[in-house]
Coordinates of C-alpha atoms and ligand atoms in Angstrom, one line a residue:
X22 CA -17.3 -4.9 8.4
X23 CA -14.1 -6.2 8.3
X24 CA -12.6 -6.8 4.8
X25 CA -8.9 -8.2 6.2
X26 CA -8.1 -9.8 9.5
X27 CA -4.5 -10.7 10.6
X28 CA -4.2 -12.8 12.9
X29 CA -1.0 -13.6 15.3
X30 CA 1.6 -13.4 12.3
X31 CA 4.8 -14.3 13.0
X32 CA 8.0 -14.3 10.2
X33 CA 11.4 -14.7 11.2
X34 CA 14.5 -14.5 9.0
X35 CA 16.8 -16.4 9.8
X36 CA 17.5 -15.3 13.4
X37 CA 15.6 -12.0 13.1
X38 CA 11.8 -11.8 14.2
X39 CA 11.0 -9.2 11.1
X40 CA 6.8 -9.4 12.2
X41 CA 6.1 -10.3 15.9
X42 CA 2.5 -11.4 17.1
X43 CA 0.7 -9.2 14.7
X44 CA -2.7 -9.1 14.9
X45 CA -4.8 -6.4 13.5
X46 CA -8.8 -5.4 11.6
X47 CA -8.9 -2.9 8.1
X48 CA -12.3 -1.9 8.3
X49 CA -14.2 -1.9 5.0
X50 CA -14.1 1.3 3.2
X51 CA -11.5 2.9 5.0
X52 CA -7.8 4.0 4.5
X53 CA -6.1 2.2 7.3
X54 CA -2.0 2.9 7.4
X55 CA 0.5 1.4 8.9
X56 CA 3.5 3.4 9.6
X57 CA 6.8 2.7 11.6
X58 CA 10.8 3.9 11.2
X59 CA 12.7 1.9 9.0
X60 CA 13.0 -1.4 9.3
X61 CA 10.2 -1.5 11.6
X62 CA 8.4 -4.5 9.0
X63 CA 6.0 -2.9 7.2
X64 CA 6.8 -4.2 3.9
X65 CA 7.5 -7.7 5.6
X66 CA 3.8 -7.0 6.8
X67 CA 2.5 -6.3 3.3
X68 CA 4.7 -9.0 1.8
X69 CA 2.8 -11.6 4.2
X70 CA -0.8 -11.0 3.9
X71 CA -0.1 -10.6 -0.4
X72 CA 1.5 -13.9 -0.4
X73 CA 4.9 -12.8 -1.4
X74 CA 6.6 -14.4 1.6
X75 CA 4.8 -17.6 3.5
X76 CA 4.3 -16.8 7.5
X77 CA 6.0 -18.5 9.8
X78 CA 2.6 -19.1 11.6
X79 CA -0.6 -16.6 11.8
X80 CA -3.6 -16.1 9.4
X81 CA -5.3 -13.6 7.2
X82 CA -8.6 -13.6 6.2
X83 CA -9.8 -11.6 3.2
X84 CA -13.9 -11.3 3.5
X85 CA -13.7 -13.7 5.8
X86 CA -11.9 -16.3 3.6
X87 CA -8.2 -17.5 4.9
X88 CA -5.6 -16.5 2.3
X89 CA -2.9 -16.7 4.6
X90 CA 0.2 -18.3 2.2
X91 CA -1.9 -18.1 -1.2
X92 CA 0.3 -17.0 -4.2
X93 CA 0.6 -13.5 -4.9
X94 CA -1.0 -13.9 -8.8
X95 CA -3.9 -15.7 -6.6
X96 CA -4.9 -12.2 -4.9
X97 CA -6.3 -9.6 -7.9
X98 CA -8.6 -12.5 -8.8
X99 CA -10.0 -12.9 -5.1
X100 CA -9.7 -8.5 -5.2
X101 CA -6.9 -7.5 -3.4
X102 CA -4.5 -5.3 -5.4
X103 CA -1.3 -4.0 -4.3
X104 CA 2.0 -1.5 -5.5
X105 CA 5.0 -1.1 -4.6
X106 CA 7.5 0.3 -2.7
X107 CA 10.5 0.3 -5.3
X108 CA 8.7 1.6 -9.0
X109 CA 7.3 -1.9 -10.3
X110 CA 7.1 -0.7 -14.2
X111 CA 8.3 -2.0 -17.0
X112 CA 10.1 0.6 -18.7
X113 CA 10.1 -0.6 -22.6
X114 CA 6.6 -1.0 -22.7
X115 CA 4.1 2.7 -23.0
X116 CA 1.9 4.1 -19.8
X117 CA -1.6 2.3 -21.1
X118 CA 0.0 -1.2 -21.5
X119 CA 1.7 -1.2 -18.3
X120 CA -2.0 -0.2 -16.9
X121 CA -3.1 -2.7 -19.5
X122 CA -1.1 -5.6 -17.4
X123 CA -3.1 -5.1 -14.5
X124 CA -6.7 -6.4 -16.8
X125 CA -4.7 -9.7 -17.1
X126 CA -2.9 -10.1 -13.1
X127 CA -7.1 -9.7 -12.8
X128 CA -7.6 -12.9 -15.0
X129 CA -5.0 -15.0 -13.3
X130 CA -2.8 -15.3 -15.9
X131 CA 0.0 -13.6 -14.6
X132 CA 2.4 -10.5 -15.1
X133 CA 4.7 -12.7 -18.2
X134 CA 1.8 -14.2 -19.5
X135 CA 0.2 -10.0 -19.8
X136 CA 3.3 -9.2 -21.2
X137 CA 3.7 -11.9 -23.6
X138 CA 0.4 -11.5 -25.0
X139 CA 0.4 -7.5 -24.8
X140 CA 1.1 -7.4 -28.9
X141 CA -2.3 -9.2 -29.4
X142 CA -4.4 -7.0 -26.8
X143 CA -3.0 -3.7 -28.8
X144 CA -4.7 -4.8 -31.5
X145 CA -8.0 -6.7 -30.4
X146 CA -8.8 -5.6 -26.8
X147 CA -9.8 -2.1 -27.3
X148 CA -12.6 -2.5 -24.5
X149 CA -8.9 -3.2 -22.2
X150 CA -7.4 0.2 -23.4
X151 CA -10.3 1.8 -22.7
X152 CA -10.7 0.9 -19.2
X153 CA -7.0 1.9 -18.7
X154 CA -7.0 5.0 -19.9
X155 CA -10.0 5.4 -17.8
X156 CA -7.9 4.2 -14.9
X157 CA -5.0 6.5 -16.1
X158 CA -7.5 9.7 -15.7
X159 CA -9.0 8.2 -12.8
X160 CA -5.5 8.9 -11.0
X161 CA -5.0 12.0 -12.7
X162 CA -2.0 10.8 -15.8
X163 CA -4.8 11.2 -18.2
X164 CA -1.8 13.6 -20.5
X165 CA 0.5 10.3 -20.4
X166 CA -1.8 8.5 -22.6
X167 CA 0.3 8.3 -25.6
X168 CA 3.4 8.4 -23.5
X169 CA 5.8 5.9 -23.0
X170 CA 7.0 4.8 -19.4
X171 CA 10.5 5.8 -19.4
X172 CA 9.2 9.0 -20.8
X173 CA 7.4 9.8 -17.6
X174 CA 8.1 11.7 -14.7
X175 CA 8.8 10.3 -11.2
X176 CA 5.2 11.1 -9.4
X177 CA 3.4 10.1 -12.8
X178 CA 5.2 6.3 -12.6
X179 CA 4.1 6.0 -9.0
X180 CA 0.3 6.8 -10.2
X181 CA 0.7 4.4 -12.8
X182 CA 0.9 1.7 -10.4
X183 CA -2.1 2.7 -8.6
X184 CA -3.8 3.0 -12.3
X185 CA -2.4 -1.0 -12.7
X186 CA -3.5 -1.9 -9.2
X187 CA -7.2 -0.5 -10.1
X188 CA -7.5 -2.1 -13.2
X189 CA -7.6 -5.4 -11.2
X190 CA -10.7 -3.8 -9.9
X191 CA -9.7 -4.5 -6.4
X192 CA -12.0 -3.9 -3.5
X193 CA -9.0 -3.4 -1.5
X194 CA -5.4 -2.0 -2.5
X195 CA -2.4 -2.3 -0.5
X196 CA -0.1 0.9 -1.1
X197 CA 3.9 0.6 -0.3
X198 CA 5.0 4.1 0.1
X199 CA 3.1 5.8 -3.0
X200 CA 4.3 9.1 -2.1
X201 CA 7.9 8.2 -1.6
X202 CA 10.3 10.9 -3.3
X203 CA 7.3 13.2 -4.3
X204 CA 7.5 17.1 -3.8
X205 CA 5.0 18.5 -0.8
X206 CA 2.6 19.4 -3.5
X207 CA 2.7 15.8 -5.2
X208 CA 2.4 14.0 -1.6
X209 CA -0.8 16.3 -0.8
X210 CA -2.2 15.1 -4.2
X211 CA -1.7 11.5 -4.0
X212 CA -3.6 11.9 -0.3
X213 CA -6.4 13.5 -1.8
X214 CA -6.5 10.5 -4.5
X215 CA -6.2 8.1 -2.1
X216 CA -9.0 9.6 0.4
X217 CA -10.7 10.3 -2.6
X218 CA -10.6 6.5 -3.4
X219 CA -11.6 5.3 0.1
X220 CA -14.9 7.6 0.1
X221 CA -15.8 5.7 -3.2
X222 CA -15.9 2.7 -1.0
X223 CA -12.1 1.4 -1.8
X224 CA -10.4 0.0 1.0
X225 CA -6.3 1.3 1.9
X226 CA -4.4 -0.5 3.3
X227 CA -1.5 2.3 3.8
X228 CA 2.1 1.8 4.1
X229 CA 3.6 5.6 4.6
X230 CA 6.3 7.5 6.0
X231 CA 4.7 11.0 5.1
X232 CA 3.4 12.3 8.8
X233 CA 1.0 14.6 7.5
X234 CA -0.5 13.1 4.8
X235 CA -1.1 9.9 7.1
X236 CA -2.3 11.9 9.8
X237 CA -4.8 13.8 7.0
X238 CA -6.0 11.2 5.3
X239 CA -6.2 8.2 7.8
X240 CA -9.3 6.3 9.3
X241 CA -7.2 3.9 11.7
X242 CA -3.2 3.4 12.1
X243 CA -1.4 0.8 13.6
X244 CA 2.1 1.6 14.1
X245 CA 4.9 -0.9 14.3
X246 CA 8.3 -1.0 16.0
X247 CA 10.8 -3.8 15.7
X248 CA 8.1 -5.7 13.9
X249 CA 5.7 -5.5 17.4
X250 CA 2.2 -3.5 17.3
X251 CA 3.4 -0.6 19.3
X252 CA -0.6 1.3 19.4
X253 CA -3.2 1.6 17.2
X254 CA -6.0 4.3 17.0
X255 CA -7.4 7.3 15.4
X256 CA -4.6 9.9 13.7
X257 CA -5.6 12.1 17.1
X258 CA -5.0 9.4 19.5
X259 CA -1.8 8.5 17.8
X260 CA -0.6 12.0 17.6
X261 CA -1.0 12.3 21.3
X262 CA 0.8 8.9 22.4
X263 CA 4.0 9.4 24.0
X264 CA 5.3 5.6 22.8
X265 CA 4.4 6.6 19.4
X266 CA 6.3 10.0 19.8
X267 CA 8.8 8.4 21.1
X268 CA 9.6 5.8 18.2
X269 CA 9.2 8.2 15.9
X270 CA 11.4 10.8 17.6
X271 CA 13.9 8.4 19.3
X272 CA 13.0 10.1 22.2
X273 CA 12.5 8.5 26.0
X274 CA 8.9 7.4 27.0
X275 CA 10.0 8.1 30.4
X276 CA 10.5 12.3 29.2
X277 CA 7.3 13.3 29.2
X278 CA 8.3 17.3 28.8
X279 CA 10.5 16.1 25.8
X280 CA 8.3 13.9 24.2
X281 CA 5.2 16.3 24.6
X282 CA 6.6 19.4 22.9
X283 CA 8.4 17.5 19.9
X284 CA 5.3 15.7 18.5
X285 CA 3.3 18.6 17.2
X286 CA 6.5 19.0 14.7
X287 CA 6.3 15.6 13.7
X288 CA 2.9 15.2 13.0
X289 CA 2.1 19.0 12.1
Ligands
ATP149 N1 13.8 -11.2 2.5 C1 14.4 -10.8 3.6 N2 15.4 -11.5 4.2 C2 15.9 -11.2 5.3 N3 15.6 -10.1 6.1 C3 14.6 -9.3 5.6 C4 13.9 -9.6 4.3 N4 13.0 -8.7 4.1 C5 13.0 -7.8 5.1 N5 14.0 -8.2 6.0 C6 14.4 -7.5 7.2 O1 13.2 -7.4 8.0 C7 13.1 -6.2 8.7 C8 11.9 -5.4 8.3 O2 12.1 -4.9 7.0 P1 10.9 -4.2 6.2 O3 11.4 -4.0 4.8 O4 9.7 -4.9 6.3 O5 10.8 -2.8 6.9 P2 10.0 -1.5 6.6 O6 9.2 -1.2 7.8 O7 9.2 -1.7 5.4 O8 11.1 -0.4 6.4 P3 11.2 0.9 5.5 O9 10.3 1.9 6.1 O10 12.6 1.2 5.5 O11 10.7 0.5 4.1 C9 14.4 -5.4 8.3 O12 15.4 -5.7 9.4 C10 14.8 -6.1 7.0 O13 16.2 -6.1 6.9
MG150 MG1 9.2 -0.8 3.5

């Protein structure tokens, strides 16, 4: 089943076309990434279908029910989560109440409105702590339970927002990047938390620069350049296509010998 259709999305930027014509299926249940070089409009892509910019024209469906240009706060409600490429956390508040926030983007009543009333939950809404510190050792940050956020390390922070994003209970999350700046060992970790996710029944919907963790833990990729669908397939058929090799590798389609003997590097 599909969970989220886009259809034909279009946004332009003044005068540059940041998505182009983009039309693609995530497949319920599955971790579906989209990868591209920089600038390529991944985030632009993600920023669409979560309402934080309005397309220039194009839809997308959610289970089948048109979202396109519905307000971001809208989204956890209707059970589409999301985190961030640049560390969304607010740094003056502990681990299990920036988790905590996600309970309330859940109700609709917003990320101030969370934070505003955060004082009153630490006191009455134990069944709330308890369901993020479930969330917490769901991700594997189950030590920074008593922590506060600016006391915790790098990787820990970018699990937090995938805690936050679950405690929405989502049936589909949409990961910026969630392995950006991690060590080899963290990056394989976050894959196996992410697959680990999907086989649960979670849907991805993958944003990732990381070739071998894509290529690991990927049902389907679309891969964008210049905000265009370049191809879109299995990790082995992208792996394998010379357009994708060569947007990747800057390398000419028309070099087959080139192309063919760089890609195994990229995408070992
Ligand atoms: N709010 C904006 N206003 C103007 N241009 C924008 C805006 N957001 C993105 N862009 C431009 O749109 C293009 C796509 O950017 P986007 O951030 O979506 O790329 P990306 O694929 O996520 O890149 P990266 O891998 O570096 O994160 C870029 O040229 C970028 O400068
Ligand atoms: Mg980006």
């Amino acid at each position: 089943m599909n969970l989220l259709e886009v259809k034909s999305l279009n946004k332009v930027f003044g005068g540059l076309h940041a998505v182009q014509d983009m039309s693609f299926e995530v497949q319920q249940g599955t971790v579906h990434s989209l990868i591209g070089p920089n600038g390529a409009g991944k985030t632009t892509l993600i920023n669409l279908i979560t309402g934080m910019y309005t397309p220039t024209s194009g839809q997308v469906a959610f289970e089948t029910k048109d979202i396109t240009g519905l307000a971001p706060q809208k989204l956890p409600g209707r059970g589409m989560a999301r985190t961030f490429q640049n560390l969304q956390v607010c740094m003056n508040m502990s681990a299990v109440e920036n988790v905590m926030v996600g309970a309330h983007l859940r109700q609709n009543t917003g990320l101030l409105a969370g934070l505003l009333s955060l004082p009153g939950l630490r006191v009455a809404d134990k069944a709330c702590r308890t369901e993020a510190l479930e969330a917490m050792a769901q991700v594997g940050i189950a030590a920074f339970a008593d922590a506060h956020a600016s006391q915790m390390p790098y990787g820990a922070l970018k699990r937090l927002e995938i805690a936050r994003a679950l405690m929405t209970r989502p049936r589909m999350v949409l990961m910026d990047e969630p392995a950006a700046g991690l060590n080899p060992t963290e990056t394989a970790e976050v894959g196996q938390l992410i697959r680990r996710l999907a086989d649960q029944g979670l849907t991805v919907l993958l944003v990732e620069h990381d070739m071998p963790l894509v290529m690991r833990i990927s049902n389907t990729i679309t891969v964008l350049n210049y905000g265009k669908k370049l191809a879109e397939g299995t990790p082995e058929e992208m792996r394998s296509n010379p357009e994708v090799i060569a947007a990747y590798l800057g390398a000419e389609v028309e070099e087959p010998a080139h192309t063919q003997a760089e890609p195994k590097k990229a995408f070992a």
